[in-house]
Amino acid sequence: MPPTDALNDYSVFSNADFDPNEYANAVLAGEPYPPPPKSKSRGTATNATIASEAAKEDISVALGKLTLGIDDVSQQLRSLVTQHHEALLSEAASVHQLEGSLQSVRQGLSELAASLEKLRLKIRVPYQNLSAHVIRIQRLQLAADVLRRTSRFVLVARRLDFQMNELAKSTTTPPQANGKPESTKVPSKASAALEENIIEGERERTVAKAALSIAELTALCNPEVSKLGSAELLAPVAPIPLRSINAVTQHIPGIDAARVKITEEMENMLRDGLQNLNRSLLASALQTAHNLRVLPQLVQDVVDEIAETVESRIKFAFDLTGIAKEATKDTPTTAASLMYRSRVRTEPTNVTAPQWTNALWIRLEGLVEDLASNCIKIYTLEKVLKLKRDSASKTPFLEEALKVLESKPSSTFWMTAARCLETNAKESAKGSTFVQQTLSNGYPRLLRLFHDFFSKIGVHTDTVYSQSYQSPETVLTLRAISNFESLYLSRSSNRLTETVGSAMSGGMRAPPGMAEGVTIARTVVNELDSARFDPLLVKAVAKNAATALELFLGRVDTQIVRDRAATSLVGPTATPQQALNASLVSALYHCWLRLSKLGSEYHESVSVIIRPAVQNLKTEYEKVTEPLLLAIRRDLSAIAARLHRADFGKAMDAGPGGMSAYMRDMVDKLTFIRNEILARFNVGDLMKTWLVSIVKRDIRTFVLHASLAKPLSEGGKLQLTSDMTEFEFALNAFMTDPSGGSKNRNAMRDAIAEDHNALRALRRLLFFDNQSLVLENQTSGLPPLIVLHHILVRSPLPLPHTIHGWKVDEYVRWVDEHTEAEAYTLIEGCLSRWEATVDDEERAPGEEYVGLARSVLIRVSTA
């Protein structure tokens, strides 16, 4: 390796950026090479200093150094070659072998190029030839397609000419037969109608066939790109139009004329079919439109035309200017009217109001007629569209029409009619007080017009408007006039509220009575009766009626007195609170009595609305009367319990001394209740129910107490019999109903017959001997419990309440609250207990009575 100093001498020449020309120029110019950089590291600066020193030397010196350096480098190369000559020889040998490998690669590439050329000859050339053939086939197909379409066009055009001639013949007069004019024959009406139908049917079929021919000719003139078969493999090519062919051009005017003629025939058939609701004619028109490929557009035009007609008729019906002209056209002209002829009135005067009202109703009746006619047309069209189907795809015409229409024709009709009717009704009511008052006051009449409309279209459509079901279309239509319904319901509600307010205007000084209750009920019935023809209106009125009844009930509830004075029976007259409550109960009862019958007069959907309010009336007056009736029963029971204070064990010589004190109180109390308390209630048949319940309860309680009267001597029996007679007379007077007559009295006697017979049977029972007490025929009409009590009264045995330490009224209350079987069990227990607690000597006097009691108990258990 050369020393490091020698390498430093050649560092300038070993630099990658060394340029001999620049080095020579630097030597000649005496400048350093390479030029020193602005900022370098220390090592780089040293190299630059050496280079600059070499460059500043003399040229001869520099040349000498260069020559010396070249010799030195040559000597070093020679020594390196000598030292590594074997390695260099082996490298030279490997280069020779590499040339052989490169030669084989070159040969392979040449063979590959030859193969590629062969492939090009086998693929590219046939492809180019095939492409030329495909283009030729495409052109042949275009030519064949033109020829095919031209041939078919000419054939169909001739067929169309024949069909148009047939159509023209069907419109002319039929030819003569047998050389005689056809007019000389007098065919029958049936044969004439049959011939007309045959001719009409042939004409319709001819029109449909001609339309199909026209549609085919149009398709031939304007073919689609996809009809070109294998030409689709290449880029799409526009077909050659047939209109550029002379053989086709000459038929174009005739085809256009035929299209116009067929279109006119189609429109006429459609118009006549809708006007006469002729489904066969309408089906022929739709089939013709389908053949012409214009069915969706035709259906849309028909629906739009009917919708426009409906809108114009609705606007005409609410046109106040037209109404004013119609109302004043027959009015005689005066000088004053001539002065204001230029001004059109939008409100009638008091003189012209009847004419205006009549004109408005005439227009509304005409509107309903037109709505019904157009609705039937729409539904007839829709039914035919559902029935007619495409012969190939079996798709209904309606589905094809819905590709253009937003919804079904019937839905479009209802939406248009409802929207336009609602808009014009609101605008007319807002702009005219006359329209608002006329149609709100006469809303039932307006509603009846729509009922006529629904009944007319119900035969031809699937709309239903009944008490049990209302079709959505009918509800949508009636909502369009809901503003008039709201006004009518508001006035109806005001009438109900005014009636309630008038009934309650007297306050507590003049509370409502029977007359006011009947008036409120009559008002409710009248309002419901005026709206009963419409299922929706009567429900709305029923809601208002229920609200009015709740208002009436609320105001009555504030006046009802519920303190002690309302149930006090001290006398001698009824308290003011009782008189007030009696008047309010009379009003509630008579209002409920009439309204309770509405359930059978109206549909269940209406009854459900008003039934809770009516039931609340009954509940309210029962809340007032029940405490009073309970107080009456309690007072009468307390008086009957005072029977035991009387001395019924007195001797026979004393005899009856008139009514007992308790019975005198009983008679006075019944008279007071009847004349002062119950007489203030005017409640009709309800009074009979009250009297019957009071009398039955009083008799039952008195009989129980009378059967427990002990001790009971013969004189006591006479006194008790006298009291029973007075009690019976008092009850007969109590049950007298001045408003009901003898019919009601007889009905009440029948209702208390069982208890009344028990009272009379007890009077006979007092004087039977002991053995007769167990005979069923002798004690018929008396409950077995009363017979058992009387047997115990005659015996030395203690009574049931005595054994248990009860008071008499407590025992009577216990008997009322328990069943007869439980009472018999109680007496059987008392008998067994007495037998177990007494000795034989004390038991002997009571053995007979124990046997009698057990005989009655055995008879009851086996019954």
XYZ file of N, CA, C and O in Angstrom, residues 28-144:
468
model
N -2.367 27.583 -14.733
C -1.910 28.686 -15.568
C -2.203 30.033 -14.915
O -1.428 30.974 -15.043
N -3.302 30.097 -14.240
C -3.677 31.387 -13.636
C -3.052 31.578 -12.278
O -3.115 32.674 -11.729
N -2.440 30.543 -11.717
C -1.828 30.649 -10.400
C -2.859 30.702 -9.279
O -2.581 31.313 -8.248
N -3.996 30.109 -9.495
C -5.084 30.091 -8.487
C -5.176 28.704 -7.859
O -4.737 27.723 -8.459
N -5.706 28.653 -6.691
C -5.865 27.339 -6.030
C -6.957 26.514 -6.707
O -7.917 27.038 -7.281
N -6.782 25.215 -6.625
C -7.793 24.300 -7.153
C -7.971 23.157 -6.163
O -6.952 22.572 -5.721
N -9.170 22.795 -5.851
C -10.451 23.500 -6.198
C -10.591 24.762 -5.382
O -9.878 24.933 -4.388
N -11.454 25.663 -5.775
C -11.602 26.918 -5.018
C -12.007 26.617 -3.580
O -12.801 25.705 -3.325
N -11.472 27.299 -2.611
C -11.806 27.020 -1.202
C -13.266 27.391 -0.882
O -13.743 28.445 -1.331
N -14.006 26.551 -0.155
C -15.405 26.907 0.243
C -15.406 27.948 1.340
O -14.389 28.264 1.931
N -16.595 28.471 1.580
C -16.700 29.563 2.559
C -16.455 29.054 3.975
O -15.826 29.676 4.772
N -17.026 27.892 4.343
C -16.833 27.338 5.703
C -16.656 25.848 5.582
O -17.536 25.154 5.068
N -15.513 25.343 6.064
C -15.198 23.926 5.984
C -14.644 23.491 7.318
O -14.200 24.296 8.133
N -14.589 22.234 7.472
C -13.964 21.683 8.688
C -12.436 21.765 8.569
O -11.915 22.126 7.518
N -11.729 21.375 9.662
C -10.281 21.512 9.690
C -9.607 20.624 8.664
O -8.676 21.039 7.988
N -10.078 19.358 8.501
C -9.452 18.443 7.532
C -9.623 18.939 6.126
O -8.724 18.889 5.305
N -10.799 19.424 5.835
C -11.066 19.954 4.483
C -10.219 21.179 4.204
O -9.711 21.388 3.107
N -9.991 21.964 5.171
C -9.153 23.154 4.982
C -7.706 22.775 4.697
O -7.010 23.415 3.895
N -7.211 21.715 5.309
C -5.841 21.247 5.059
C -5.662 20.805 3.617
O -4.689 21.126 2.939
N -6.658 20.016 3.127
C -6.605 19.567 1.724
C -6.647 20.746 0.773
O -5.941 20.767 -0.246
N -7.439 21.687 1.070
C -7.517 22.877 0.195
C -6.203 23.640 0.196
O -5.771 24.173 -0.835
N -5.522 23.674 1.333
C -4.226 24.373 1.395
C -3.189 23.674 0.531
O -2.409 24.294 -0.196
N -3.203 22.310 0.601
C -2.242 21.540 -0.235
C -2.528 21.773 -1.691
O -1.612 21.974 -2.512
N -3.790 21.730 -2.057
C -4.141 21.927 -3.473
C -3.772 23.329 -3.923
O -3.285 23.529 -5.041
N -3.946 24.294 -3.050
C -3.628 25.667 -3.461
C -2.113 25.842 -3.599
O -1.640 26.547 -4.488
N -1.359 25.140 -2.778
C 0.091 25.216 -2.897
C 0.561 24.601 -4.203
O 1.472 25.089 -4.871
N -0.095 23.465 -4.564
C 0.286 22.820 -5.842
C -0.065 23.693 -7.001
O 0.652 23.740 -8.007
N -1.172 24.379 -6.897
C -1.609 25.205 -8.027
C -0.734 26.438 -8.155
O -0.603 26.988 -9.257
N -0.079 26.954 -7.055
C 0.739 28.162 -7.140
C 2.160 27.898 -7.639
O 2.953 28.803 -7.795
N 2.501 26.610 -7.887
C 3.853 26.298 -8.353
C 4.024 26.691 -9.811
O 3.049 26.962 -10.518
N 5.205 26.594 -10.250
C 5.542 26.904 -11.637
C 5.021 25.805 -12.520
O 4.838 24.666 -12.111
N 4.784 26.145 -13.789
C 4.191 25.196 -14.727
C 5.144 24.035 -14.950
O 4.751 22.873 -14.978
N 6.414 24.280 -15.091
C 7.380 23.199 -15.359
C 7.460 22.278 -14.172
O 7.558 21.044 -14.314
N 7.428 22.878 -13.002
C 7.456 22.054 -11.786
C 6.219 21.189 -11.696
O 6.243 20.009 -11.365
N 5.085 21.812 -12.052
C 3.830 21.071 -12.009
C 3.839 19.941 -13.008
O 3.410 18.820 -12.716
N 4.419 20.205 -14.218
C 4.455 19.151 -15.234
C 5.365 18.026 -14.762
O 5.101 16.843 -14.987
N 6.459 18.395 -14.135
C 7.374 17.362 -13.655
C 6.719 16.493 -12.589
O 6.884 15.261 -12.568
N 6.008 17.126 -11.704
C 5.319 16.350 -10.685
C 4.282 15.434 -11.305
O 4.092 14.294 -10.890
N 3.623 15.931 -12.326
C 2.603 15.106 -12.983
C 3.268 13.903 -13.655
O 2.762 12.770 -13.579
N 4.412 14.162 -14.307
C 5.095 13.042 -14.978
C 5.571 12.029 -13.960
O 5.411 10.817 -14.151
N 6.103 12.507 -12.866
C 6.562 11.630 -11.802
C 5.398 10.851 -11.203
O 5.499 9.649 -10.927
N 4.314 11.520 -11.059
C 3.129 10.846 -10.492
C 2.623 9.776 -11.413
O 2.215 8.688 -10.966
N 2.640 10.057 -12.748
C 2.160 9.064 -13.716
C 3.045 7.836 -13.681
O 2.578 6.706 -13.705
N 4.322 8.068 -13.616
C 5.250 6.930 -13.556
C 5.018 6.131 -12.276
O 5.065 4.885 -12.297
N 4.796 6.838 -11.216
C 4.584 6.150 -9.942
C 3.316 5.303 -9.991
O 3.284 4.146 -9.553
N 2.285 5.840 -10.555
C 1.017 5.105 -10.664
C 1.186 3.899 -11.578
O 0.678 2.804 -11.293
N 1.919 4.113 -12.701
C 2.145 2.979 -13.616
C 2.907 1.881 -12.921
O 2.597 0.685 -13.090
N 3.933 2.235 -12.170
C 4.725 1.250 -11.444
C 3.854 0.502 -10.425
O 3.955 -0.721 -10.274
N 2.989 1.230 -9.760
C 2.103 0.574 -8.775
C 1.141 -0.376 -9.464
O 0.865 -1.488 -8.974
N 0.609 0.027 -10.625
C -0.297 -0.860 -11.355
C 0.440 -2.127 -11.794
O -0.095 -3.231 -11.734
N 1.640 -1.934 -12.232
C 2.425 -3.092 -12.710
C 2.675 -4.064 -11.555
O 2.560 -5.272 -11.704
N 2.977 -3.493 -10.417
C 3.230 -4.373 -9.266
C 1.947 -5.093 -8.817
O 1.968 -6.266 -8.444
N 0.836 -4.404 -8.914
C -0.448 -5.032 -8.553
C -0.836 -6.139 -9.521
O -1.303 -7.205 -9.118
N -0.562 -5.879 -10.820
C -0.889 -6.917 -11.816
C 0.014 -8.123 -11.608
O -0.438 -9.263 -11.702
N 1.304 -7.844 -11.363
C 2.232 -8.954 -11.148
C 1.838 -9.739 -9.917
O 1.899 -10.974 -9.876
N 1.430 -9.033 -8.903
C 1.100 -9.685 -7.630
C -0.182 -10.504 -7.740
O -0.309 -11.570 -7.149
N -1.173 -10.055 -8.559
C -2.493 -10.722 -8.634
C -2.744 -11.258 -10.021
O -3.913 -11.331 -10.463
N -1.746 -11.694 -10.750
C -1.946 -12.103 -12.131
C -2.764 -13.371 -12.213
O -3.540 -13.571 -13.153
N -2.710 -14.250 -11.238
C -3.504 -15.486 -11.288
C -4.996 -15.190 -11.134
O -5.826 -15.750 -11.865
N -5.312 -14.316 -10.246
C -6.737 -13.954 -10.070
C -7.278 -13.275 -11.305
O -8.413 -13.518 -11.733
N -6.424 -12.445 -11.927
C -6.877 -11.746 -13.132
C -7.098 -12.723 -14.264
O -8.049 -12.590 -15.053
N -6.245 -13.754 -14.375
C -6.407 -14.743 -15.429
C -7.696 -15.549 -15.240
O -8.420 -15.859 -16.197
N -7.993 -15.889 -13.968
C -9.242 -16.649 -13.708
C -10.479 -15.802 -14.035
O -11.489 -16.284 -14.572
N -10.370 -14.495 -13.762
C -11.505 -13.599 -14.093
C -11.670 -13.515 -15.589
O -12.806 -13.491 -16.107
N -10.586 -13.459 -16.340
C -10.672 -13.386 -17.794
C -11.308 -14.654 -18.345
O -12.120 -14.620 -19.278
N -10.978 -15.822 -17.762
C -11.583 -17.082 -18.217
C -13.092 -17.099 -17.958
O -13.897 -17.552 -18.780
N -13.536 -16.600 -16.800
C -14.987 -16.570 -16.490
C -15.741 -15.633 -17.417
O -16.893 -15.871 -17.770
N -15.091 -14.565 -17.870
C -15.739 -13.647 -18.833
C -15.994 -14.366 -20.119
O -17.031 -14.192 -20.773
N -15.124 -15.280 -20.546
C -15.321 -16.035 -21.773
C -16.528 -16.958 -21.647
O -17.325 -17.100 -22.592
N -16.670 -17.568 -20.481
C -17.829 -18.420 -20.270
C -19.134 -17.605 -20.259
O -20.186 -18.054 -20.736
N -19.032 -16.408 -19.711
C -20.218 -15.548 -19.693
C -20.661 -15.190 -21.082
O -21.871 -15.099 -21.367
N -19.767 -15.040 -21.995
C -20.141 -14.733 -23.368
C -20.931 -15.897 -23.979
O -21.890 -15.694 -24.731
N -20.610 -17.111 -23.594
C -21.377 -18.260 -24.098
C -22.814 -18.250 -23.566
O -23.776 -18.533 -24.296
N -22.973 -17.934 -22.276
C -24.347 -17.857 -21.687
C -25.156 -16.764 -22.346
O -26.344 -16.926 -22.660
N -24.482 -15.613 -22.586
C -25.214 -14.514 -23.236
C -25.644 -14.913 -24.637
O -26.710 -14.516 -25.101
N -24.859 -15.705 -25.271
C -25.212 -16.139 -26.627
C -26.456 -17.028 -26.603
O -27.334 -16.893 -27.459
N -26.568 -17.914 -25.595
C -27.756 -18.780 -25.490
C -29.014 -17.969 -25.166
O -30.103 -18.229 -25.679
N -28.839 -16.950 -24.326
C -29.985 -16.084 -24.007
C -30.446 -15.340 -25.235
O -31.644 -15.196 -25.508
N -29.458 -14.873 -26.007
C -29.796 -14.137 -27.224
C -30.554 -15.038 -28.180
O -31.507 -14.634 -28.851
N -30.177 -16.302 -28.272
C -30.856 -17.244 -29.156
C -32.295 -17.496 -28.685
O -33.239 -17.576 -29.485
N -32.476 -17.608 -27.348
C -33.840 -17.805 -26.816
C -34.752 -16.633 -27.116
O -35.938 -16.794 -27.438
N -34.192 -15.419 -27.025
C -34.994 -14.235 -27.326
C -35.396 -14.224 -28.789
O -36.521 -13.806 -29.131
N -34.527 -14.679 -29.631
C -34.860 -14.717 -31.063
C -35.990 -15.708 -31.319
O -36.935 -15.430 -32.091
N -35.938 -16.861 -30.642
C -37.018 -17.842 -30.802
C -38.354 -17.304 -30.269
O -39.420 -17.544 -30.833
N -38.291 -16.551 -29.153
C -39.508 -15.963 -28.608
C -40.119 -14.967 -29.567
O -41.346 -14.911 -29.754
N -39.307 -14.150 -30.160
C -39.820 -13.180 -31.130
C -40.487 -13.892 -32.296
O -41.528 -13.462 -32.801
N -39.908 -15.038 -32.731
C -40.508 -15.801 -33.832
C -41.862 -16.373 -33.422
O -42.822 -16.380 -34.194
N -41.969 -16.852 -32.180
C -43.254 -17.378 -31.686
C -44.310 -16.289 -31.636
O -45.480 -16.503 -31.978
N -43.909 -15.114 -31.159
C -44.866 -13.999 -31.109
C -45.370 -13.649 -32.498
O -46.553 -13.336 -32.685
N -44.538 -13.701 -33.425
C -44.951 -13.387 -34.796
C -45.944 -14.429 -35.308
O -46.935 -14.089 -35.985
N -45.684 -15.710 -34.998
C -46.627 -16.753 -35.398
C -48.001 -16.552 -34.727
O -49.038 -16.729 -35.357
N -47.966 -16.205 -33.417
C -49.242 -15.949 -32.714
C -49.982 -14.769 -33.327
O -51.207 -14.770 -33.442
N -49.271 -13.766 -33.691
C -49.919 -12.601 -34.318
C -50.617 -13.017 -35.592
O -51.730 -12.574 -35.884
N -49.922 -13.884 -36.378
C -50.542 -14.326 -37.622
C -51.776 -15.188 -37.363
O -52.730 -15.181 -38.148
N -51.786 -15.962 -36.241
C -52.920 -16.833 -35.945
C -54.099 -16.112 -35.293
O -55.230 -16.596 -35.366
N -53.906 -14.973 -34.590
C -54.977 -14.295 -33.836
C -55.369 -12.973 -34.463
O -56.540 -12.719 -34.750
N -54.452 -12.119 -34.651
C -54.775 -10.765 -35.106
C -55.428 -10.772 -36.474
O -56.454 -10.105 -36.691
N -54.842 -11.518 -37.366
C -55.396 -11.510 -38.734
C -56.814 -12.082 -38.762
O -57.725 -11.477 -39.349
N -57.053 -13.262 -38.085
C -58.452 -13.736 -38.064
C -59.402 -12.764 -37.368
O -60.561 -12.642 -37.756
N -58.908 -12.117 -36.331
C -59.763 -11.149 -35.643
C -60.156 -10.010 -36.568
O -61.317 -9.580 -36.586
N -59.189 -9.504 -37.293
C -59.509 -8.420 -38.222
C -60.503 -8.884 -39.278
O -61.444 -8.165 -39.636
N -60.324 -10.107 -39.752
C -61.262 -10.648 -40.739
C -62.659 -10.818 -40.142
O -63.680 -10.499 -40.769
N -62.676 -11.330 -38.866
C -63.970 -11.531 -38.192
C -64.682 -10.204 -37.951
O -65.901 -10.109 -38.094
N -63.924 -9.202 -37.565
C -64.535 -7.891 -37.352
C -65.165 -7.373 -38.636
O -66.279 -6.810 -38.624
N -64.510 -7.567 -39.712
C -65.076 -7.123 -40.989
C -66.362 -7.867 -41.305
O -67.354 -7.276 -41.772
N -66.380 -9.198 -41.029
C -67.589 -9.980 -41.259
C -68.737 -9.551 -40.339
O -69.899 -9.522 -40.770
N -68.408 -9.241 -39.062
C -69.456 -8.799 -38.117
C -70.074 -7.499 -38.580
O -71.299 -7.301 -38.524
N -69.256 -6.580 -38.995
C -69.788 -5.311 -39.508
C -70.687 -5.563 -40.708
O -71.758 -4.954 -40.850
N -70.263 -6.488 -41.552
C -71.089 -6.805 -42.723
C -72.419 -7.416 -42.292
O -73.480 -7.076 -42.829
N -72.359 -8.325 -41.292
C -73.609 -8.933 -40.795
C -74.515 -7.878 -40.181
O -75.740 -7.905 -40.350
N -73.913 -6.967 -39.447
C -74.712 -5.910 -38.829
C -75.435 -5.099 -39.884
O -76.620 -4.788 -39.742
N -74.736 -4.774 -40.914
C -75.380 -4.015 -41.972
C -76.475 -4.825 -42.653
O -77.531 -4.304 -43.020
N -76.214 -6.138 -42.822
C -77.250 -6.997 -43.396
C -78.476 -7.072 -42.477
O -79.619 -7.076 -42.950
N -78.222 -7.136 -41.182
C -79.339 -7.174 -40.243
C -80.132 -5.874 -40.281
O -81.365 -5.881 -40.199
N -79.428 -4.760 -40.340
C -80.133 -3.480 -40.470
C -80.994 -3.472 -41.717
O -82.161 -3.046 -41.681
N -80.424 -3.957 -42.785
C -81.201 -3.986 -44.036
C -82.379 -4.948 -43.919
O -83.503 -4.641 -44.344
N -82.134 -6.117 -43.296
C -83.226 -7.073 -43.128
C -84.301 -6.516 -42.195
O -85.503 -6.720 -42.422
